[in-house]
Amino acid sequence: CERVIKLHAIFVCRYEGEVQDCLPHGKGTMKWKSGDSLAGEWKGGQPTGFGELSTHGCCFKGQWQDGRLHGPADVKFAAEHGGGTFVGEYAGGHAHGSGRRVFENGSTLQGTWQNGRCVGACIANFSEDDTTVTGNFEGGNFTRGSVNRKQQCLYDGDIAQGEPHGRGRQPFRSGVYEGDFVRGVRMGQGMLSLTSVGSNGAPEDGTRRYAG
């Protein structure tokens, strides 16, 4: 067979490279009529080994297995697909394993991924206010975690839809509250511990506690 293969009579795609038994096998590049392309290593007509796919403004670079990204990968997303990058493990065409997602605005999400979603223990950093959340991530949101800004703890406890919700601990300038939260508001059973504050704004000895 020739090194140039036109697949389908209407030229849906065109392959240039090494072949075996009239199938892409070895190094080569497949180009589709849509403008997408995949350059890299092929085996029996499927991308297998290192390859780089360009599609809809996105770039998927890494190891391929049986036609799907599988193994270490470096991905760049187009703006219409959220922008930013992902560096980490892929399996069966989805982020799966350890990885780090950097969004277009500079915020990051790092942790363990399963079938394209971050799950379990992870760390998120929000660039707009330098806030870091470390905790458990499920269904696209944190369910529990510690919220810190500029190395100062703002909250530690249960979280729902990005807000304190459930049991948690929230320190503030003159004390700390430990108890129930509802949609970011201290509500329900809890204990408020107040530390006296001097004229210079620094805490003084002596703590008062209020239970409710």
Short mmCIF file of C-alpha atoms in Angstrom, two decimals:
data_model
loop_
_atom_site.label_atom_id
_atom_site.label_comp_id
_atom_site.label_asym_id
_atom_site.label_seq_id
_atom_site.Cartn_x
_atom_site.Cartn_y
_atom_site.Cartn_z
CA CYS A 1 0.00 0.00 0.00
CA GLU A 2 1.02 3.60 -0.49
CA ARG A 3 2.24 5.77 2.37
CA VAL A 4 -0.69 8.11 1.67
CA ILE A 5 -4.09 6.59 2.46
CA LYS A 6 -7.40 8.29 1.67
CA LEU A 7 -10.05 6.78 3.88
CA HIS A 8 -13.62 6.84 2.51
CA ALA A 9 -14.52 8.05 -0.93
CA ILE A 10 -15.52 11.52 0.27
CA PHE A 11 -12.10 12.03 1.89
CA VAL A 12 -13.25 12.09 5.52
CA CYS A 13 -9.61 11.77 6.54
CA ARG A 14 -6.14 11.38 5.07
CA TYR A 15 -3.16 9.53 6.52
CA GLU A 16 0.47 10.12 5.65
CA GLY A 17 3.13 7.89 7.14
CA GLU A 18 4.21 4.31 7.66
CA VAL A 19 1.75 1.51 6.91
CA GLN A 20 1.38 -2.24 7.30
CA ASP A 21 -1.30 -4.33 5.62
CA CYS A 22 -2.80 -1.10 4.28
CA LEU A 23 -3.30 0.26 7.82
CA PRO A 24 -1.47 3.05 9.66
CA HIS A 25 1.40 1.33 11.45
CA GLY A 26 4.50 3.16 12.67
CA LYS A 27 4.95 6.92 12.60
CA GLY A 28 2.43 9.03 10.74
CA THR A 29 -0.18 11.78 10.73
CA MET A 30 -3.94 11.49 10.27
CA LYS A 31 -5.78 14.60 9.12
CA TRP A 32 -9.56 14.92 9.09
CA LYS A 33 -11.69 17.06 6.83
CA SER A 34 -12.79 19.02 9.92
CA GLY A 35 -9.22 20.24 10.42
CA ASP A 36 -8.43 17.89 13.32
CA SER A 37 -5.15 15.99 13.21
CA LEU A 38 -3.32 13.28 15.14
CA ALA A 39 0.43 12.87 14.68
CA GLY A 40 2.41 10.12 16.32
CA GLU A 41 2.80 6.38 16.53
CA TRP A 42 0.26 3.91 15.12
CA LYS A 43 -0.36 0.19 15.39
CA GLY A 44 -2.89 -1.74 13.34
CA GLY A 45 -4.74 1.42 12.37
CA GLN A 46 -5.00 2.80 15.93
CA PRO A 47 -2.88 5.47 17.61
CA THR A 48 -0.68 3.52 20.02
CA GLY A 49 2.36 5.03 21.71
CA PHE A 50 3.21 8.70 21.82
CA GLY A 51 0.93 11.04 19.88
CA GLU A 52 -0.48 14.55 19.69
CA LEU A 53 -4.12 15.25 18.86
CA SER A 54 -5.29 18.73 17.83
CA THR A 55 -9.06 19.14 17.84
CA HIS A 56 -11.41 22.14 18.20
CA GLY A 57 -8.58 24.33 19.46
CA CYS A 58 -7.51 21.80 22.13
CA CYS A 59 -4.26 19.83 22.17
CA PHE A 60 -3.90 16.36 23.76
CA LYS A 61 -0.30 15.20 23.97
CA GLY A 62 0.85 11.95 25.57
CA GLN A 63 0.68 8.17 25.45
CA TRP A 64 -2.08 6.43 23.50
CA GLN A 65 -3.44 2.92 23.73
CA ASP A 66 -5.99 1.36 21.35
CA GLY A 67 -7.01 4.74 20.01
CA ARG A 68 -7.41 6.53 23.35
CA LEU A 69 -5.17 8.71 25.50
CA HIS A 70 -3.81 6.40 28.17
CA GLY A 71 -0.90 7.25 30.48
CA PRO A 72 0.98 10.48 31.21
CA ALA A 73 -0.59 13.39 29.31
CA ASP A 74 -0.24 17.11 28.77
CA VAL A 75 -3.49 18.79 27.69
CA LYS A 76 -4.23 22.36 26.60
CA PHE A 77 -7.88 23.42 26.41
CA ALA A 78 -9.37 26.05 24.10
CA ALA A 79 -11.18 29.00 25.73
CA GLU A 80 -14.59 27.65 24.73
CA HIS A 81 -13.74 24.46 26.63
CA GLY A 82 -12.70 26.23 29.83
CA GLY A 83 -9.16 27.17 28.79
CA GLY A 84 -6.06 26.33 30.81
CA THR A 85 -4.16 23.07 31.02
CA PHE A 86 -4.11 19.62 32.61
CA VAL A 87 -0.96 17.65 33.38
CA GLY A 88 -1.35 14.16 34.78
CA GLU A 89 -2.56 10.64 34.16
CA TYR A 90 -5.18 9.56 31.61
CA ALA A 91 -6.96 6.21 31.20
CA GLY A 92 -9.37 5.28 28.42
CA GLY A 93 -9.48 8.85 27.12
CA HIS A 94 -10.29 10.49 30.49
CA ALA A 95 -8.25 12.07 33.28
CA HIS A 96 -7.71 9.18 35.68
CA GLY A 97 -5.05 9.13 38.39
CA SER A 98 -3.02 12.00 39.82
CA GLY A 99 -3.18 15.30 37.98
CA ARG A 100 -3.22 19.08 38.15
CA ARG A 101 -5.72 21.31 36.34
CA VAL A 102 -4.77 24.96 35.78
CA PHE A 103 -7.67 27.18 34.73
CA GLU A 104 -7.50 30.17 32.42
CA ASN A 105 -7.69 32.64 35.34
CA GLY A 106 -4.75 30.97 37.10
CA SER A 107 -6.75 28.99 39.68
CA THR A 108 -5.67 25.37 40.17
CA LEU A 109 -7.15 22.02 41.22
CA GLN A 110 -4.78 19.22 42.12
CA GLY A 111 -5.51 15.71 43.32
CA THR A 112 -6.80 12.31 42.23
CA TRP A 113 -9.05 12.03 39.17
CA GLN A 114 -11.51 9.33 38.13
CA ASN A 115 -13.17 9.27 34.69
CA GLY A 116 -12.49 12.96 34.12
CA ARG A 117 -13.56 14.19 37.59
CA CYS A 118 -11.47 15.16 40.60
CA VAL A 119 -12.46 13.02 43.60
CA GLY A 120 -11.24 12.45 47.14
CA ALA A 121 -8.39 14.40 48.70
CA CYS A 122 -7.40 17.45 46.66
CA ILE A 123 -6.11 21.01 46.90
CA ALA A 124 -7.69 24.01 45.16
CA ASN A 125 -6.17 27.46 44.90
CA PHE A 126 -8.30 30.43 43.80
CA SER A 127 -6.14 33.08 42.16
CA GLU A 128 -8.55 36.02 42.61
CA ASP A 129 -8.06 36.17 46.41
CA ASP A 130 -5.23 33.66 47.02
CA THR A 131 -7.55 31.33 48.93
CA THR A 132 -6.57 27.66 49.29
CA VAL A 133 -9.00 24.86 50.10
CA THR A 134 -7.62 21.47 51.17
CA GLY A 135 -10.07 18.63 51.68
CA ASN A 136 -12.44 16.07 50.22
CA PHE A 137 -13.87 16.69 46.74
CA GLU A 138 -16.96 14.91 45.36
CA GLY A 139 -19.46 15.66 42.61
CA GLY A 140 -17.62 18.80 41.51
CA ASN A 141 -17.57 20.40 44.99
CA PHE A 142 -15.78 20.16 48.32
CA THR A 143 -17.71 18.26 51.01
CA ARG A 144 -15.22 18.92 53.78
CA GLY A 145 -12.06 20.94 54.00
CA SER A 146 -9.85 23.62 55.46
CA VAL A 147 -10.06 27.12 53.94
CA ASN A 148 -6.94 29.28 54.22
CA ARG A 149 -6.01 32.68 52.89
CA LYS A 150 -2.44 33.93 53.05
CA GLN A 151 -1.57 31.13 55.53
CA GLN A 152 -4.42 32.13 57.87
CA CYS A 153 -7.19 29.61 58.57
CA LEU A 154 -10.67 30.97 57.77
CA TYR A 155 -12.71 27.79 58.26
CA ASP A 156 -12.32 24.07 58.86
CA GLY A 157 -15.24 21.66 58.55
CA ASP A 158 -18.14 20.53 56.39
CA ILE A 159 -18.76 22.32 53.09
CA ALA A 160 -21.66 22.33 50.60
CA GLN A 161 -21.82 24.28 47.33
CA GLY A 162 -18.67 26.19 48.27
CA GLU A 163 -20.00 27.39 51.66
CA PRO A 164 -19.65 26.22 55.28
CA HIS A 165 -22.57 23.85 55.84
CA GLY A 166 -22.75 21.30 58.65
CA ARG A 167 -20.27 21.14 61.52
CA GLY A 168 -17.23 23.34 61.47
CA ARG A 169 -14.78 25.64 63.18
CA GLN A 170 -14.40 29.31 62.24
CA PRO A 171 -11.73 31.47 63.93
CA PHE A 172 -11.96 35.25 63.83
CA ARG A 173 -10.12 38.21 65.33
CA SER A 174 -11.58 38.02 68.85
CA GLY A 175 -12.30 34.32 69.19
CA VAL A 176 -13.56 31.16 67.53
CA TYR A 177 -16.91 29.53 66.80
CA GLU A 178 -17.30 25.75 66.77
CA GLY A 179 -20.66 24.29 65.82
CA ASP A 180 -23.37 24.22 63.16
CA PHE A 181 -23.40 26.19 59.91
CA VAL A 182 -26.20 26.60 57.36
CA ARG A 183 -25.25 28.00 53.95
CA GLY A 184 -22.28 29.92 55.32
CA VAL A 185 -24.10 31.30 58.39
CA ARG A 186 -23.51 30.25 62.01
CA MET A 187 -26.84 28.66 62.87
CA GLY A 188 -27.89 25.85 65.20
CA GLN A 189 -25.92 24.31 68.09
CA GLY A 190 -22.43 25.59 68.76
CA MET A 191 -19.96 27.21 71.12
CA LEU A 192 -18.59 30.74 70.76
CA SER A 193 -15.28 31.39 72.53
CA LEU A 194 -14.34 35.06 72.84
CA THR A 195 -10.85 36.29 73.62
CA SER A 196 -10.43 39.77 75.08
CA VAL A 197 -8.76 42.20 72.71
CA GLY A 198 -6.56 45.02 73.96
CA SER A 199 -6.42 48.59 72.69
CA ASN A 200 -3.66 47.59 70.28
CA GLY A 201 -5.88 44.92 68.72
CA ALA A 202 -3.91 42.00 70.18
CA PRO A 203 -5.64 39.18 72.15
CA GLU A 204 -5.31 39.37 75.93
CA ASP A 205 -5.50 36.66 78.59
CA GLY A 206 -8.98 35.51 79.48
CA THR A 207 -11.54 33.64 77.40
CA ARG A 208 -15.34 33.64 77.65
CA ARG A 209 -17.36 30.81 76.20
CA TYR A 210 -21.00 30.83 75.12
CA ALA A 211 -22.91 27.69 74.21
CA GLY A 212 -26.08 27.73 72.17
#
